[in-house]
mmCIF file of C-alpha atoms in Angstrom:
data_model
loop_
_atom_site.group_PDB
_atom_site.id
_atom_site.type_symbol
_atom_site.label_atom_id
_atom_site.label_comp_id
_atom_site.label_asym_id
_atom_site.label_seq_id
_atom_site.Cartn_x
_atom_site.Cartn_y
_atom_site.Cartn_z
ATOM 1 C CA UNK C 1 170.287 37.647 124.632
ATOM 2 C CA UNK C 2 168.946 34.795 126.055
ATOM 3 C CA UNK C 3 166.689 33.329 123.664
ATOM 4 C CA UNK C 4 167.509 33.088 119.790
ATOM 5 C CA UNK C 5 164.851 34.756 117.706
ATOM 6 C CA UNK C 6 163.354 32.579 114.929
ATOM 7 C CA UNK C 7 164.227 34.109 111.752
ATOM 8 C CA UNK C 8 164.584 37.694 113.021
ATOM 9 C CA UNK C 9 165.495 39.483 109.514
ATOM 10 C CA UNK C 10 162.140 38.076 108.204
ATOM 11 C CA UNK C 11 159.773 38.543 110.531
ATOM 12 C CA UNK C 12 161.508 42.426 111.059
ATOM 13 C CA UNK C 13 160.536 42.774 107.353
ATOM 14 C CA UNK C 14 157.158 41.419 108.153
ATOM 15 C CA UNK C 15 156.409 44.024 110.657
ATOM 16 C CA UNK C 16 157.767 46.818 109.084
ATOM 17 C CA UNK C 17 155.345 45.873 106.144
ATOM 18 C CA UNK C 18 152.635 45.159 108.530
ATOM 19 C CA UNK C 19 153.339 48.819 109.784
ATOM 20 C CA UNK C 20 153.604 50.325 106.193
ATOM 21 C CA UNK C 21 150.349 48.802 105.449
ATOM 22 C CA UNK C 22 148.520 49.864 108.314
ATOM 23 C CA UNK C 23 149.381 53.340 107.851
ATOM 24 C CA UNK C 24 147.593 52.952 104.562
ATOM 25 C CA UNK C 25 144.603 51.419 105.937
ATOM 26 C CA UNK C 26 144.866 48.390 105.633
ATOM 27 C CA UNK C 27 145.003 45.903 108.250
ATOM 28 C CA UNK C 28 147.998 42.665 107.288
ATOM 29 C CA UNK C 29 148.056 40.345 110.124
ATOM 30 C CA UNK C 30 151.184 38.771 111.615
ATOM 31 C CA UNK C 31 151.677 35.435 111.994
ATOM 32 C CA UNK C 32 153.735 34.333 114.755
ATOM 33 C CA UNK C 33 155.983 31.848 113.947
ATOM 34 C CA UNK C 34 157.381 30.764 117.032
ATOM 35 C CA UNK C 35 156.696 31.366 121.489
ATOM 36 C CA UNK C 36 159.671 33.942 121.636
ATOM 37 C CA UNK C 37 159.632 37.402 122.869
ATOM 38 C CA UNK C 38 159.267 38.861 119.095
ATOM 39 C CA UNK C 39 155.725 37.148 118.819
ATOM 40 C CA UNK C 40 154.359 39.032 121.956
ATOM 41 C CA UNK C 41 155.541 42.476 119.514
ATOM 42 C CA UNK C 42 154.198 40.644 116.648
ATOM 43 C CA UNK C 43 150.355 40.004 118.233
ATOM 44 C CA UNK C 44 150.792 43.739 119.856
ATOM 45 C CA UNK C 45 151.075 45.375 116.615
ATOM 46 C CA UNK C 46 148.758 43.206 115.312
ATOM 47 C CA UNK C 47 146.027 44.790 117.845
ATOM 48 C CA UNK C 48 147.251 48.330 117.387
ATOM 49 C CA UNK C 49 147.482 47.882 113.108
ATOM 50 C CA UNK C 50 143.649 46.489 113.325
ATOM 51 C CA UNK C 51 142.341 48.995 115.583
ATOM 52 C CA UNK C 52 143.752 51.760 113.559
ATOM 53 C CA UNK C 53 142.928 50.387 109.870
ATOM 54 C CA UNK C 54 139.483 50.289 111.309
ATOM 55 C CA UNK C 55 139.339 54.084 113.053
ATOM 56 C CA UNK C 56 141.366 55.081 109.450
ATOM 57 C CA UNK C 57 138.259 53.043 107.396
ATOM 58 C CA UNK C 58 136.200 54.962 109.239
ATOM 59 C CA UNK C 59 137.574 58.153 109.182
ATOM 60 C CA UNK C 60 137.163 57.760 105.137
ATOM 61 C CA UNK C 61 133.851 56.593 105.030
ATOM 62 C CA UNK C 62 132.445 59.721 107.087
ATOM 63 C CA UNK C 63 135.415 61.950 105.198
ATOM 64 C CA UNK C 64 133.113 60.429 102.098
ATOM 65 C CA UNK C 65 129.801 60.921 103.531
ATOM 66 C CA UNK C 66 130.084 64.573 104.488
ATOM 67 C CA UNK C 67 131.822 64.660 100.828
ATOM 68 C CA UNK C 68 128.480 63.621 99.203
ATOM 69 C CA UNK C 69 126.121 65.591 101.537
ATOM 70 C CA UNK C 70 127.766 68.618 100.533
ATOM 71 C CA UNK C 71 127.968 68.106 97.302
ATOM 72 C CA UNK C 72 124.388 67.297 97.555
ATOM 73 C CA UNK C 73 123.759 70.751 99.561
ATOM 74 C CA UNK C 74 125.718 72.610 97.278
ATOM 75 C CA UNK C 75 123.670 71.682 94.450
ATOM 76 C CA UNK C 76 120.679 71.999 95.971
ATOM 77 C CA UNK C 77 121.413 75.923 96.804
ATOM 78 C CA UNK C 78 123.009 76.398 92.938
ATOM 79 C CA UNK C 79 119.303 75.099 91.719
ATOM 80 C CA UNK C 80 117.636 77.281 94.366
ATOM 81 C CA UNK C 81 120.066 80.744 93.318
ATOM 82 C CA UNK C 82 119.182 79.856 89.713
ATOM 83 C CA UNK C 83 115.832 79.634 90.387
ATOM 84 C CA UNK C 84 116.052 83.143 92.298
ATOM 85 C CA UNK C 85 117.874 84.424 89.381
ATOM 86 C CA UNK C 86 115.100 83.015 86.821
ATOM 87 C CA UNK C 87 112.282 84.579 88.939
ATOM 88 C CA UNK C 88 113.807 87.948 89.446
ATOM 89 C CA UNK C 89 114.983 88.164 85.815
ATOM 90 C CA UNK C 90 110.791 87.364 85.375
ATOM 91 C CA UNK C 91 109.681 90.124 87.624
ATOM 92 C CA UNK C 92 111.944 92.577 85.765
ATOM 93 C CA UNK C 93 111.127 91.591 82.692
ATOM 94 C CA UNK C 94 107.353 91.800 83.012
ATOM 95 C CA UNK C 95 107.916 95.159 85.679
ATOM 96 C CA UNK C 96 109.321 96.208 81.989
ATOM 97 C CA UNK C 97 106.853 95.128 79.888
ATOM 98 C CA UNK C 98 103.875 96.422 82.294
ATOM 99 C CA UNK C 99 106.039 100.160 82.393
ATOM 100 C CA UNK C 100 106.040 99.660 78.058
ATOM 101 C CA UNK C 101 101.940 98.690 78.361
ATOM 102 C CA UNK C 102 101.163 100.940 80.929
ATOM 103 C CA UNK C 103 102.220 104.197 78.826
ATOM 104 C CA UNK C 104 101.585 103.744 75.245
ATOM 105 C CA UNK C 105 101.513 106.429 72.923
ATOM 106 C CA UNK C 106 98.840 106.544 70.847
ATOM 107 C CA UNK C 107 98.928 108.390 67.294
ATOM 108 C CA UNK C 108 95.533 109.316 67.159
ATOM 109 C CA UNK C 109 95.422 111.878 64.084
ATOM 110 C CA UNK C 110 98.149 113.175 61.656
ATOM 111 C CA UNK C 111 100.545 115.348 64.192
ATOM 112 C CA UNK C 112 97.958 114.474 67.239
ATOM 113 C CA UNK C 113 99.490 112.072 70.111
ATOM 114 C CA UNK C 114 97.603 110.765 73.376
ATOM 115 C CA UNK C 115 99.244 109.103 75.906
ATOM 116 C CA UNK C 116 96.215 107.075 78.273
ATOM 117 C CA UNK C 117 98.010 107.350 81.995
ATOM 118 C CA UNK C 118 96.633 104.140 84.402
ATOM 119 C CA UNK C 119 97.500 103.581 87.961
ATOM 120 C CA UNK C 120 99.609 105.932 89.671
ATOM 121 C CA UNK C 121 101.894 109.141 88.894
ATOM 122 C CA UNK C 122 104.819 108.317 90.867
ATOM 123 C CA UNK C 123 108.297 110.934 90.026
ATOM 124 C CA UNK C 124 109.504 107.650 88.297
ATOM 125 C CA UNK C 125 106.998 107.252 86.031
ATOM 126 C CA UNK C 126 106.186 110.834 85.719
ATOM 127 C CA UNK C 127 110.152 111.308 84.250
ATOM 128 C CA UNK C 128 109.862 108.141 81.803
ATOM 129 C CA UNK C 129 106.667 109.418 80.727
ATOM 130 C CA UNK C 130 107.357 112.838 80.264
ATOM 131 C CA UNK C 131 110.398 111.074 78.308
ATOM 132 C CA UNK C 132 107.816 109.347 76.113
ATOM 133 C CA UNK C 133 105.882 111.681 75.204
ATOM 134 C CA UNK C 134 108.764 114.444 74.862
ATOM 135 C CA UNK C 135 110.703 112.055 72.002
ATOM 136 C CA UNK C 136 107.147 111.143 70.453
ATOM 137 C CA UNK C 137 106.106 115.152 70.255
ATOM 138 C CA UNK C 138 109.539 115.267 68.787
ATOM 139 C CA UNK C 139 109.827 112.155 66.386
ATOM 140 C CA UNK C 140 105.803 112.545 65.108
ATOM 141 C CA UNK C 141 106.446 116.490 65.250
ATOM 142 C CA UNK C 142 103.777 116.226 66.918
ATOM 143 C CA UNK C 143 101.320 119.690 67.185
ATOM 144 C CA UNK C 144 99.214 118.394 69.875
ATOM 145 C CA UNK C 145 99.603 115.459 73.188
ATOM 146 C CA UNK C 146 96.668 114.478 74.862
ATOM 147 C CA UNK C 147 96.642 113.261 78.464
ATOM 148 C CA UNK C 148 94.043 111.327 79.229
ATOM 149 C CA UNK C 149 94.272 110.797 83.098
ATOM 150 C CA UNK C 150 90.654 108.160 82.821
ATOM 151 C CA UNK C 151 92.727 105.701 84.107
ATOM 152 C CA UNK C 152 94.469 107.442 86.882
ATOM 153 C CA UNK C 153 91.768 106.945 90.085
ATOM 154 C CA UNK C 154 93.154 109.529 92.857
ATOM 155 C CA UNK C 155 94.355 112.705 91.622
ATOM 156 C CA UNK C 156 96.729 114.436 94.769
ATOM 157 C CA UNK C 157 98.542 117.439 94.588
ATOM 158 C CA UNK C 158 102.233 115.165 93.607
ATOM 159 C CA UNK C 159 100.467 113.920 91.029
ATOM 160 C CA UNK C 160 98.790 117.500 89.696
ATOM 161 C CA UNK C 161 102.191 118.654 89.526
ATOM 162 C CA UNK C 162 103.891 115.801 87.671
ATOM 163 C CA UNK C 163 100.631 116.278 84.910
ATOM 164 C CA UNK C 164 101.845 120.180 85.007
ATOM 165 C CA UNK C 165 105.074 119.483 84.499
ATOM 166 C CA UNK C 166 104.711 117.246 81.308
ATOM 167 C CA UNK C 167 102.692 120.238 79.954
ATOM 168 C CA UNK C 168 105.300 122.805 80.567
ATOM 169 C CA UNK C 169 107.897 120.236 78.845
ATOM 170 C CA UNK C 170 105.666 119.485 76.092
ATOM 171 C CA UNK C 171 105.068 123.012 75.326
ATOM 172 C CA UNK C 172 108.866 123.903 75.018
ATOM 173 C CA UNK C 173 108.978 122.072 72.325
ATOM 174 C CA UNK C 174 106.156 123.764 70.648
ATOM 175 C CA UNK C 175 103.472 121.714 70.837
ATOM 176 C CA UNK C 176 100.096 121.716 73.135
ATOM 177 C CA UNK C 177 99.261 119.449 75.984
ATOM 178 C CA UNK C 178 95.438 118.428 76.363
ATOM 179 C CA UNK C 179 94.196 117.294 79.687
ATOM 180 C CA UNK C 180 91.280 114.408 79.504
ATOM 181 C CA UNK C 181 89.480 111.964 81.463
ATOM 182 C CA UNK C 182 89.392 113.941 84.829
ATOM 183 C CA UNK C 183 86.548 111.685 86.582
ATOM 184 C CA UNK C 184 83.774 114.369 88.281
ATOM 185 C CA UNK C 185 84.924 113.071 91.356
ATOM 186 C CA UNK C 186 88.707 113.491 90.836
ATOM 187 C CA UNK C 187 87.653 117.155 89.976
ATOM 188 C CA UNK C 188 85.730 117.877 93.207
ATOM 189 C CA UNK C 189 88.849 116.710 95.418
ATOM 190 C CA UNK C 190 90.963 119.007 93.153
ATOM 191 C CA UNK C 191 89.055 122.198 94.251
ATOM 192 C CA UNK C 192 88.773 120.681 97.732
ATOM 193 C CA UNK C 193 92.537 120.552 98.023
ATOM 194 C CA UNK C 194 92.841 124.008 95.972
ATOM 195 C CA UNK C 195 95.261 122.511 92.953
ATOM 196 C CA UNK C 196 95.893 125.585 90.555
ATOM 197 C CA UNK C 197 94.879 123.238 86.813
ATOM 198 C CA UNK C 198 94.472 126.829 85.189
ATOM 199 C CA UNK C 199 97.374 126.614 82.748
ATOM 200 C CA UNK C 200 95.930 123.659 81.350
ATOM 201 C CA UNK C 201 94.177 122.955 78.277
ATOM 202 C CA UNK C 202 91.455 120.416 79.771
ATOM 203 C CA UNK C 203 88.817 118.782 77.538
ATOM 204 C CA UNK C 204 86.212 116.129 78.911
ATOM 205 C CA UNK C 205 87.423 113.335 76.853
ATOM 206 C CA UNK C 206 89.364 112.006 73.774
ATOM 207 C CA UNK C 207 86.189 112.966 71.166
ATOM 208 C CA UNK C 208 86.127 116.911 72.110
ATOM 209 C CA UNK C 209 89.988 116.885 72.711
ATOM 210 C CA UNK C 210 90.043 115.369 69.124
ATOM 211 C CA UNK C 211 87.671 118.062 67.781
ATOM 212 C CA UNK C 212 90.016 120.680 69.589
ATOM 213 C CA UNK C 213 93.117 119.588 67.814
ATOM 214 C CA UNK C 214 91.270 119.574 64.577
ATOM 215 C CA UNK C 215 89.621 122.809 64.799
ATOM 216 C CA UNK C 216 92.720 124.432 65.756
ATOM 217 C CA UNK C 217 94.945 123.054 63.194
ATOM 218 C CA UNK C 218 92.406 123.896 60.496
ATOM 219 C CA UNK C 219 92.249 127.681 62.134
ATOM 220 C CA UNK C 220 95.899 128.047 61.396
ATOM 221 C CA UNK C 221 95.591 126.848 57.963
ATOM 222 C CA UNK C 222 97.517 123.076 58.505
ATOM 223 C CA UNK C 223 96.744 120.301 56.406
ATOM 224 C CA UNK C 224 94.899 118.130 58.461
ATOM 225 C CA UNK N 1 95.642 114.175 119.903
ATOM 226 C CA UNK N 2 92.021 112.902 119.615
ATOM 227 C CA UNK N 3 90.865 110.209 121.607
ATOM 228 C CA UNK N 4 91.646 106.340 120.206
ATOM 229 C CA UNK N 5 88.309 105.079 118.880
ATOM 230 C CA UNK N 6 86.016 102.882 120.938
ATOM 231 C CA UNK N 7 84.882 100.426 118.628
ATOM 232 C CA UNK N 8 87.533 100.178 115.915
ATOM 233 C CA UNK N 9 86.898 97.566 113.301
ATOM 234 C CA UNK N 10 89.552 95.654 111.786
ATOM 235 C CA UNK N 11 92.826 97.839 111.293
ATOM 236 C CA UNK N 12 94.857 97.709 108.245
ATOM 237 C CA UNK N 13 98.598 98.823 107.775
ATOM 238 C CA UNK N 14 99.849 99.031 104.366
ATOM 239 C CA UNK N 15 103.722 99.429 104.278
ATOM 240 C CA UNK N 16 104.528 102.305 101.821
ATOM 241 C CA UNK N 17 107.920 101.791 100.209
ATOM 242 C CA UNK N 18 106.889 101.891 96.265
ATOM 243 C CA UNK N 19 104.840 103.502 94.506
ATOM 244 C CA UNK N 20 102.960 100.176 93.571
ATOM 245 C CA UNK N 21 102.102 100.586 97.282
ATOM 246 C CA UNK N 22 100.913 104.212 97.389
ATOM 247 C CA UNK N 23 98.248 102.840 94.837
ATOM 248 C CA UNK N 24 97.000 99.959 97.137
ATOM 249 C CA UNK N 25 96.812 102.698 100.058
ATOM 250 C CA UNK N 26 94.518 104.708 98.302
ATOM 251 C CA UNK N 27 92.706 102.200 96.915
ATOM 252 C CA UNK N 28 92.053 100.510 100.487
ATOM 253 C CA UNK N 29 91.337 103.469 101.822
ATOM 254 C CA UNK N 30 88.663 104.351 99.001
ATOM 255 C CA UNK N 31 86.938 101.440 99.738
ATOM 256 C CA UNK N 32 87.279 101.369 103.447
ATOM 257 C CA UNK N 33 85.090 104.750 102.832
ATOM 258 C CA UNK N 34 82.713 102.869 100.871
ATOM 259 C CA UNK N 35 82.050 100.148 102.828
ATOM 260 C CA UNK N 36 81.567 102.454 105.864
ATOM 261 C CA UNK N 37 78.670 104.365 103.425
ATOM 262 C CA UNK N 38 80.477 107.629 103.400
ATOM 263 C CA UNK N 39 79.242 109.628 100.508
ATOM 264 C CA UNK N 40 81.047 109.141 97.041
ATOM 265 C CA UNK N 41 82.850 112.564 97.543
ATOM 266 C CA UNK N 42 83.997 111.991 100.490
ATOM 267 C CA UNK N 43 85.555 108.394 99.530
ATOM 268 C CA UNK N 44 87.685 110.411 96.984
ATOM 269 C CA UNK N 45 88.843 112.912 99.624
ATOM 270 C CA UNK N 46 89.753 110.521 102.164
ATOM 271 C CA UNK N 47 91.530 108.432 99.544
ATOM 272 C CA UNK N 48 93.208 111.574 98.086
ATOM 273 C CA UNK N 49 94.238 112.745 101.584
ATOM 274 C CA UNK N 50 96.511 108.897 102.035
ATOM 275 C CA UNK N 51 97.912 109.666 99.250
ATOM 276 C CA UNK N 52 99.062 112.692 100.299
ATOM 277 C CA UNK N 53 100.319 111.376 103.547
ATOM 278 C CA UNK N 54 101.759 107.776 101.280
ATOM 279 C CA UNK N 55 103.494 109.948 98.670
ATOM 280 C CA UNK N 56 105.235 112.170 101.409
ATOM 281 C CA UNK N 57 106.389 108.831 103.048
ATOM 282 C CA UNK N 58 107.606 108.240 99.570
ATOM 283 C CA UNK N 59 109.731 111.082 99.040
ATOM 284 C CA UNK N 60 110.957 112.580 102.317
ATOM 285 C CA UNK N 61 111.459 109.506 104.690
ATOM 286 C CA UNK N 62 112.865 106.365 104.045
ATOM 287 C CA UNK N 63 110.321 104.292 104.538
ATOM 288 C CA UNK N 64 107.130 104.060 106.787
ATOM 289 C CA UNK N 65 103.186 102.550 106.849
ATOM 290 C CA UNK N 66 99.748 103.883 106.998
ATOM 291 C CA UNK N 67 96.998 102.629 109.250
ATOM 292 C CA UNK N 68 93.433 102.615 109.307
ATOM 293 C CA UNK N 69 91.057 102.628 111.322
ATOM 294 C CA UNK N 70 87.215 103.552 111.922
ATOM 295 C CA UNK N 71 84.231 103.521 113.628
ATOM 296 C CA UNK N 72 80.620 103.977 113.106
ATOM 297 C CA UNK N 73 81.386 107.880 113.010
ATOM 298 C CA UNK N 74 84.345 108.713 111.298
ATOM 299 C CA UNK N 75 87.412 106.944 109.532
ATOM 300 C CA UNK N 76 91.011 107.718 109.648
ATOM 301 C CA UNK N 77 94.307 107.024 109.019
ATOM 302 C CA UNK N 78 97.899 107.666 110.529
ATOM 303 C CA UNK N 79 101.125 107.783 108.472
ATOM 304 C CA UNK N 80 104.400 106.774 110.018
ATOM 305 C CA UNK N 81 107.652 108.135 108.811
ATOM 306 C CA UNK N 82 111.233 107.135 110.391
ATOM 307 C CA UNK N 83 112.194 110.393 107.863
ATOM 308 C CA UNK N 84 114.281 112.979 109.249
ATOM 309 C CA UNK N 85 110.675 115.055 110.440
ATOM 310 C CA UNK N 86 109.639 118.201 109.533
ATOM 311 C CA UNK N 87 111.843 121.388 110.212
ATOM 312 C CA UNK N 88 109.236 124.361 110.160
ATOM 313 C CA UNK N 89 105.822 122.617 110.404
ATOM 314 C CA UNK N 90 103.740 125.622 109.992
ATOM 315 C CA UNK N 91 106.099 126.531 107.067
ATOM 316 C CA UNK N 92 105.188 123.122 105.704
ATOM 317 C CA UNK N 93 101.471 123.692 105.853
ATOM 318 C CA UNK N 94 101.933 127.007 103.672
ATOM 319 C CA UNK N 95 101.474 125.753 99.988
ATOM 320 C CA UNK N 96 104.373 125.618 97.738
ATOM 321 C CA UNK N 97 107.196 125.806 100.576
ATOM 322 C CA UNK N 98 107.873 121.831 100.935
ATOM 323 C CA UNK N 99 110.785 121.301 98.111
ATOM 324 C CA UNK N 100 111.653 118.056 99.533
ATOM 325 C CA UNK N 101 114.459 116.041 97.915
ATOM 326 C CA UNK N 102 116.075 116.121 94.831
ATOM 327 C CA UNK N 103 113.186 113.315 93.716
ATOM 328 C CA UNK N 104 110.281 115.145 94.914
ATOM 329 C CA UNK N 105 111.506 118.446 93.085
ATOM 330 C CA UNK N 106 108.803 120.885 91.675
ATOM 331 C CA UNK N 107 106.080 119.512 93.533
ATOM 332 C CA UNK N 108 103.646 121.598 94.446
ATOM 333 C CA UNK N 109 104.424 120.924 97.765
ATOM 334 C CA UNK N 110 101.029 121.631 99.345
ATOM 335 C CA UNK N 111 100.582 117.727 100.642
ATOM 336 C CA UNK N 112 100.028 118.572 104.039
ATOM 337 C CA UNK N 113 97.835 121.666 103.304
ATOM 338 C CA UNK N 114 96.386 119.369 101.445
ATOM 339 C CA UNK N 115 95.621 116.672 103.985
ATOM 340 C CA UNK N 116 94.283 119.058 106.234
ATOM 341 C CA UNK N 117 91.638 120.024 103.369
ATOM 342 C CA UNK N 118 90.483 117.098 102.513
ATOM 343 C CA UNK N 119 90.163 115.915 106.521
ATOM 344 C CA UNK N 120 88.279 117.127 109.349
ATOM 345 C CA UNK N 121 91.006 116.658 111.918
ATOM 346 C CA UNK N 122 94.656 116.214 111.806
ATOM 347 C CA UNK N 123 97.409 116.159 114.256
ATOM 348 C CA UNK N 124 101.094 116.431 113.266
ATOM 349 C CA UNK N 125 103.922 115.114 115.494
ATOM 350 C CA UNK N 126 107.337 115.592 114.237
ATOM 351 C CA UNK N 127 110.661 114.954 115.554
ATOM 352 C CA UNK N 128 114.097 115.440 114.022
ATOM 353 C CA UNK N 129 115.218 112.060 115.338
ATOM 354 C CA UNK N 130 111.965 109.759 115.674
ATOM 355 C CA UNK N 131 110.303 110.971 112.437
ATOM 356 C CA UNK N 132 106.997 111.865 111.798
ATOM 357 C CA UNK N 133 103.462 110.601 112.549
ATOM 358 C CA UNK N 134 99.995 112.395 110.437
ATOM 359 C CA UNK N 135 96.802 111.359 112.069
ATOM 360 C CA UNK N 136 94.069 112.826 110.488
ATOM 361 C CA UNK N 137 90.122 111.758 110.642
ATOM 362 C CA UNK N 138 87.190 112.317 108.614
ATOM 363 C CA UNK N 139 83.929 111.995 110.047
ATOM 364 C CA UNK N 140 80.468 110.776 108.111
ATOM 365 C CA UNK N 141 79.217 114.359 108.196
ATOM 366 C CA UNK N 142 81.438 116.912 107.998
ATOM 367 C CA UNK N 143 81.587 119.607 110.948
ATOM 368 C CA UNK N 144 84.138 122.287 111.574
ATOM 369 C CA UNK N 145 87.246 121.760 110.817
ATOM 370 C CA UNK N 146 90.163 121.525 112.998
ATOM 371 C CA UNK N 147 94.079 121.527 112.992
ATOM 372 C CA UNK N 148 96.414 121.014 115.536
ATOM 373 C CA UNK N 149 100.265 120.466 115.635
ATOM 374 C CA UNK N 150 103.178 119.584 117.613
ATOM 375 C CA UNK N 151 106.704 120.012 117.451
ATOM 376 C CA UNK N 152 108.530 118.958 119.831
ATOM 377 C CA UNK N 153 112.024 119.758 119.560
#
């Protein structure tokens, strides 16, 4: 060697510390104590320790950034799912209560049920109606059901069956379906199409299917 | 198959898929009847007739759409299946021979009798793989009626 170094043990420390630190993040700079060879190391690493605890600083604060925005997004989407899961727990509940309003059964007289059917006949509702009026007949022991099928505005032939259908069901159990409300219309397109309503027990509306139920209860000596 | 109209007003297609929308078929169709001054009868028909064709799409296909369409002399509609068609069309015409699915079970299965009752034309196309299409029309003042099929298979 040449030259003597200026306090080499130091200023080794000093670097290695400088190092240490800038491997943190954290920029420490050197400060040359003497014109020897070690000072031209000393401003080198200072260069390369400030470039890096910059890129590092950097690194972090986008690292942190992209940590906020999706914490943000995330959020955002957990308000929007519960939202979803409000409004379809909604729908369901109100597709429930407009099945419960739709179908009510009606206890009109002692033993006498009627069941007003609105909208359409679909084989869902046709099976939870048939249901309804099968554990009312049963529960009410129920002699007679009337259908009253005012509120149903297009009678087809899947519909005509799901009607004859309830009345088979409802007379297994002993008791006697009554058909009202078919709309003049309704019964044209019925012959037109050629549906068979012959095993039914049709009355024009509520008051004479009423008057039916009565009559034939008092005929067979009931209490009425 | 008939000739497309000339002057067609406004079409509509209702998707069938629930029952909810079997109801807003016939309903359209009722008053697509109504606003075109067919006679009150007839309204009911023509709206009894899609839901023939809506509650078939219903129950043997997985999903389809009807369309309407008219013209100063007649209206109709055409239902669209992607179901898996109609084996023995002729068979299917006969009342009481459609069974259909599980779902459909007990039905009197006269629908497409039906249709061609209420309507003064229909044409059937059915295919095993591309499903099946109903066209059927109704004109102001009933004529003759006719029917014609086709099953290409």
């Amino acid at each position: 060697m040449s030259e003597a170094i200026l306090n080499l043990e130091q200023r080794l420390t000093a670097l290695e510390d400088s190092l240490a630190e800038a491997a943190a993040g954290r920029y420490h700079e050197l400060q040359p104590e003497a014109d020897d060879p070690l000072a031209a190391i000393e401003l080198g690493v200072n260069l390369l320790t400030s470039a890096l605890s910059k890129q590092i600083k950097r690194v972090e604060e986008v690292n942190t950034e992209l940590d906020l925005r999706v914490a943000e997004r995330t959020a955002e989407l957990e308000q929007q799912l519960a939202e979803r899961t409000r409004q379809t727990e909604l729908i369901r509940r109100q597709q429930e209560a407009i099945q419960e309003l739709s179908t009510p059964v009606l206890q009109l007289w002692d033993r006498v049920i009627a069941m007003p059917i609105i909208g359409v006949l679909d084989t869902r509702r046709s099976v939870e109606i048939t249901q309804k009026l099968l554990d009312a007949v049963a529960n009410d022991n129920a002699r007679f059901a009337i259908l009253d099928i005012t509120g149903v505005e297009v009678v087809d032939t899947a519909t005509a069956s799901h009607l004859l259908q309830m009345v088979r069901a409802t007379g297994l159990l002993g008791a006697t379906c009554i058909l009202t409300g078919v709309q003049p219309v309704v019964a044209q397109t019925l012959v037109s199409i050629g549906v068979d309503l012959d095993e039914m027990l049709i009355r024009r509306n509520l008051q004479t299917a009423l008057r039916t139920c009565l009559l034939e209860m008092t005929r067979v000596g009931e209490e009425i | 198959m008939f000739s497309p109209l000339t002057h067609p007003r406004p079409a509509a297609t209702i998707e069938i898929s629930t029952a909810a929308d079997v109801l807003i078929a016939q309903r359209r169709a009722r008053v697509l009847a109504e606003q075109l001054g067919f006679a009150r009868r007839a309204q009911w028909e023509f709206a009894t007739a899609v839901s023939e064709a809506a509650t078939n799409i219903l129950c043997h296909a997985s999903g389809g759409a009807i369309e309407f369409d008219a013209d100063d002399e007649r209206v109709e509609f055409t239902a669209i299946d992607t179901g898996a068609g109609i084996a023995d069309l002729d068979r299917a015409l006969v009342d009481g021979v459609s069974l259909g699915s599980a779902l459909e079970r007990g039905s009197l299965g006269c629908g497409m009798g039906a249709i061609a009752r209420l309507m003064d034309g229909v044409t059937v196309e059915t295919s095993a793989c591309r499903g099946t299409i109903v066209r059927a029309y109704k004109r102001r003042h009933a004529t003759a009626r006719t029917f014609r099929s086709s099953c290409p298979r």
